[in-house]
Coordinates of C-alpha atoms in Angstrom, one line a residue:
Chain A
E1 CA 0.0 0.0 0.0
A2 CA 1.4 3.4 -1.0
G3 CA 1.9 5.9 1.8
V4 CA 1.3 9.6 1.7
V5 CA 3.0 11.1 -1.3
Q6 CA 4.2 14.7 -1.3
S7 CA 5.9 16.7 -4.0
P8 CA 8.2 18.4 -4.6
R9 CA 10.7 17.1 -2.1
Y10 CA 12.6 20.3 -2.0
K11 CA 11.8 23.8 -3.2
I12 CA 14.0 26.9 -3.2
I13 CA 12.5 30.2 -4.1
E14 CA 13.1 33.9 -3.7
K15 CA 11.0 35.9 -1.3
K16 CA 7.7 37.3 -2.7
Q17 CA 7.5 34.4 -5.2
P18 CA 4.5 32.0 -5.0
V19 CA 5.0 28.3 -4.2
A20 CA 2.7 25.3 -4.1
F21 CA 2.9 21.9 -2.5
W22 CA 1.0 18.8 -3.5
C23 CA -0.2 15.9 -1.4
N24 CA -1.8 12.6 -2.2
P25 CA -3.1 10.8 0.9
I26 CA -3.4 7.1 1.6
S27 CA -6.3 5.7 -0.4
G28 CA -9.5 5.7 1.5
H29 CA -8.4 8.2 4.2
N30 CA -11.0 10.9 4.6
T31 CA -9.0 13.3 6.8
L32 CA -6.0 15.2 5.5
Y33 CA -3.7 17.5 7.5
W34 CA -1.1 20.1 6.6
Y35 CA 1.6 20.7 9.2
R36 CA 4.5 23.1 9.2
Q37 CA 7.7 22.0 11.0
N38 CA 10.4 24.6 11.8
L39 CA 14.0 23.4 12.4
G40 CA 14.3 21.7 15.7
Q41 CA 10.7 21.9 16.6
G42 CA 7.6 19.7 16.4
P43 CA 5.0 20.0 13.6
E44 CA 2.3 22.7 14.0
L45 CA -1.1 22.2 12.4
L46 CA -2.0 24.6 9.6
I47 CA -5.2 23.1 8.3
R48 CA -7.3 19.9 8.7
Y49 CA -9.8 18.6 6.1
E50 CA -12.5 16.1 6.5
N51 CA -13.3 15.0 3.0
E52 CA -13.6 18.3 1.0
E53 CA -14.4 20.5 4.1
A54 CA -11.7 22.5 5.9
V55 CA -12.9 21.8 9.5
D56 CA -9.9 23.4 11.3
D57 CA -8.0 26.3 9.6
S58 CA -7.5 28.5 12.7
Q59 CA -3.7 28.3 12.4
L60 CA -3.5 29.0 8.7
P61 CA -2.2 32.5 8.0
K62 CA -4.9 33.3 5.5
D63 CA -3.4 36.5 4.2
R64 CA -0.8 34.5 2.3
F65 CA -1.6 30.8 2.7
S66 CA -4.4 29.0 0.9
A67 CA -5.3 25.3 0.6
E68 CA -7.8 23.2 -1.3
R69 CA -8.8 19.6 -1.4
L70 CA -10.8 19.0 -4.5
K71 CA -13.0 15.9 -4.6
G72 CA -11.8 15.0 -1.1
V73 CA -8.6 13.3 -2.2
D74 CA -5.5 15.2 -3.3
S75 CA -4.7 18.5 -1.7
T76 CA -2.5 21.6 -2.5
L77 CA -1.1 24.2 -0.2
K78 CA -0.1 27.5 -1.6
I79 CA 1.9 30.4 -0.3
Q80 CA 1.7 33.7 -2.1
P81 CA 3.8 35.7 -1.6
A82 CA 6.4 33.7 0.3
E83 CA 8.4 35.4 3.1
L84 CA 11.8 34.5 4.6
G85 CA 10.1 33.2 7.7
D86 CA 8.1 30.6 5.7
S87 CA 11.3 28.5 5.3
A88 CA 10.3 25.2 6.9
V89 CA 9.3 21.6 6.2
Y90 CA 5.7 21.3 5.1
L91 CA 4.2 17.9 6.1
C92 CA 1.1 16.3 4.8
A93 CA -0.7 13.6 6.8
S94 CA -3.8 11.6 6.5
S95 CA -6.0 9.4 8.6
L96 CA -9.3 7.5 8.6
V97 CA -11.6 9.1 11.0
W98 CA -14.9 7.6 12.2
W99 CA -17.5 10.1 13.4
G100 CA -17.1 10.6 17.1
S101 CA -13.9 8.6 17.4
T102 CA -10.9 10.1 19.0
N103 CA -8.2 7.5 18.6
E104 CA -6.8 8.0 15.1
K105 CA -3.2 7.8 14.3
L106 CA -1.7 9.9 11.5
F107 CA 0.3 8.8 8.5
F108 CA 2.8 11.3 7.3
G109 CA 4.5 12.0 4.0
S110 CA 8.2 12.8 3.8
G111 CA 7.5 16.5 3.5
T112 CA 8.5 19.4 1.3
Q113 CA 11.5 21.4 2.5
L114 CA 11.0 25.0 1.5
S115 CA 13.9 27.5 1.5
V116 CA 13.0 31.1 0.9
L117 CA 16.0 33.3 0.0
Chain B
S1 CA 1.2 26.5 20.0
Q2 CA 3.0 23.5 21.5
Q3 CA 1.1 21.7 24.2
G4 CA 3.6 18.9 24.9
E5 CA 7.0 19.5 26.3
E6 CA 9.6 16.7 26.0
D7 CA 12.4 16.1 28.3
P8 CA 15.3 15.8 27.8
Q9 CA 15.8 17.8 24.5
A10 CA 18.7 15.5 23.6
L11 CA 19.8 12.0 24.8
S12 CA 22.9 10.1 23.9
I13 CA 23.3 6.4 25.0
Q14 CA 25.2 3.3 24.1
E15 CA 23.6 0.4 22.1
G16 CA 21.9 -2.0 24.5
E17 CA 21.0 0.6 27.1
N18 CA 17.5 1.8 27.8
A19 CA 16.2 5.2 26.8
T20 CA 13.5 7.1 28.6
M21 CA 11.8 10.2 27.3
N22 CA 9.3 12.3 29.1
C23 CA 6.4 14.4 27.9
S24 CA 4.3 16.9 29.9
Y25 CA 1.1 18.6 28.7
K26 CA -1.3 21.2 29.9
T27 CA -4.9 20.3 29.1
S28 CA -7.2 17.3 29.4
I29 CA -6.7 14.9 26.6
N30 CA -8.5 12.1 24.7
N31 CA -5.2 10.3 23.9
L32 CA -1.5 10.7 23.7
Q33 CA 0.6 9.4 20.9
W34 CA 4.3 9.0 20.3
Y35 CA 5.9 9.5 16.9
R36 CA 9.4 8.9 15.6
Q37 CA 11.1 11.0 12.9
N38 CA 14.3 10.0 11.2
S39 CA 16.4 12.9 9.8
G40 CA 14.8 14.3 6.6
R41 CA 11.8 12.1 6.8
G42 CA 8.2 12.3 7.9
L43 CA 6.9 11.2 11.3
V44 CA 6.0 7.6 11.9
H45 CA 3.4 6.6 14.5
L46 CA 4.8 4.4 17.3
I47 CA 2.1 4.0 19.9
L48 CA -1.2 5.5 21.1
I49 CA -2.4 5.5 24.7
R50 CA -5.9 6.5 25.7
S51 CA -6.7 8.8 28.6
N52 CA -8.2 5.8 30.6
E53 CA -5.1 3.7 30.1
R54 CA -2.0 3.8 32.3
E55 CA 0.5 1.7 30.5
K56 CA 0.9 0.2 27.1
H57 CA 3.6 -2.0 25.5
S58 CA 4.6 -2.5 21.9
G59 CA 7.7 -4.6 21.2
R60 CA 10.6 -2.8 22.8
L61 CA 8.4 0.2 23.6
R62 CA 6.7 0.9 26.9
V63 CA 4.5 4.0 27.4
T64 CA 3.0 5.2 30.6
L65 CA 0.4 7.9 31.1
D66 CA -0.3 9.8 34.3
T67 CA -3.3 12.0 33.7
S68 CA -3.2 13.4 37.3
K69 CA 0.3 14.8 36.6
K70 CA -0.4 15.4 32.9
S71 CA 2.7 13.5 31.9
S72 CA 3.8 10.5 29.8
S73 CA 7.0 8.6 29.4
L74 CA 8.3 6.5 26.5
L75 CA 10.8 3.8 27.3
I76 CA 12.8 2.1 24.6
T77 CA 14.5 -1.0 25.9
A78 CA 17.7 -2.6 24.5
S79 CA 18.3 0.3 22.2
R80 CA 19.8 -0.1 18.7
A81 CA 21.7 2.3 16.5
A82 CA 18.6 2.3 14.2
D83 CA 16.6 3.8 17.0
T84 CA 18.5 7.1 16.5
A85 CA 15.9 9.6 15.6
S86 CA 13.7 12.4 17.1
Y87 CA 10.8 11.3 19.2
F88 CA 7.7 13.5 19.6
C89 CA 4.7 13.2 21.9
A90 CA 1.4 14.5 20.5
T91 CA -1.8 15.1 22.4
D92 CA -5.3 14.9 21.1
A93 CA -7.6 17.2 23.0
S94 CA -10.3 17.7 20.4
P95 CA -13.8 17.6 22.0
E96 CA -15.7 16.8 18.8
G97 CA -13.8 13.7 17.7
G98 CA -11.3 13.3 14.9
S99 CA -7.7 14.1 15.6
R100 CA -6.3 17.5 16.3
L101 CA -2.8 16.5 17.4
T102 CA -0.6 19.0 19.1
F103 CA 3.1 18.0 19.0
G104 CA 5.8 18.8 21.5
E105 CA 9.3 19.9 20.4
G106 CA 10.8 16.5 20.5
T107 CA 13.7 14.6 22.1
Q108 CA 16.7 13.9 19.8
L109 CA 17.9 10.4 20.7
T110 CA 21.4 9.2 19.6
V111 CA 22.3 5.6 20.1
N112 CA 26.0 5.0 19.7
P113 CA 27.1 1.6 18.4

């Protein structure tokens, strides 16, 4: 079974440029997450989708970040324009969540390492 | 914001020794999970312990949970060089179900051969 697939693996851009990350979750997983991980720290949630609906985007900096999950499968995360402080690893994760259940484990992709120069 | 705090930040041991990492958190939780992250890779789920459980085992891993102290520990017995990685605790405090994991800053474990 394929795991969570992310692309690109690395991205180097200049500040003020746009950038997009793509994620393909594990087949059948209805919940998808985007996390940002700064160097030496744990991941921080940016947005969580249940199927096509963004159910938790309270941590997403909406002035420059946007995300979509068309058809409830693949997802893209976009930054426009990028700033120096956006340099980080962007991790996508997925899980299969049953309504009312609170014991789901997440499956992570390898991440996209973004460097903004 | 980070809910969990791991201790120590870094741990270096010899192969065959046991490694213990601790995690403290601030709010009531549904469950607590431990993940491992090898350098340059994504996180891999290790073990989940529910709020009504006190101890759980999986292979060489032993996790304890003390909800009165809001703390957890991860013990890796008979460590191997391949256990070298960062270890993160993550707490799920979402009231409505589903997972909204909040990760700590991690413990960097180095196992020397």
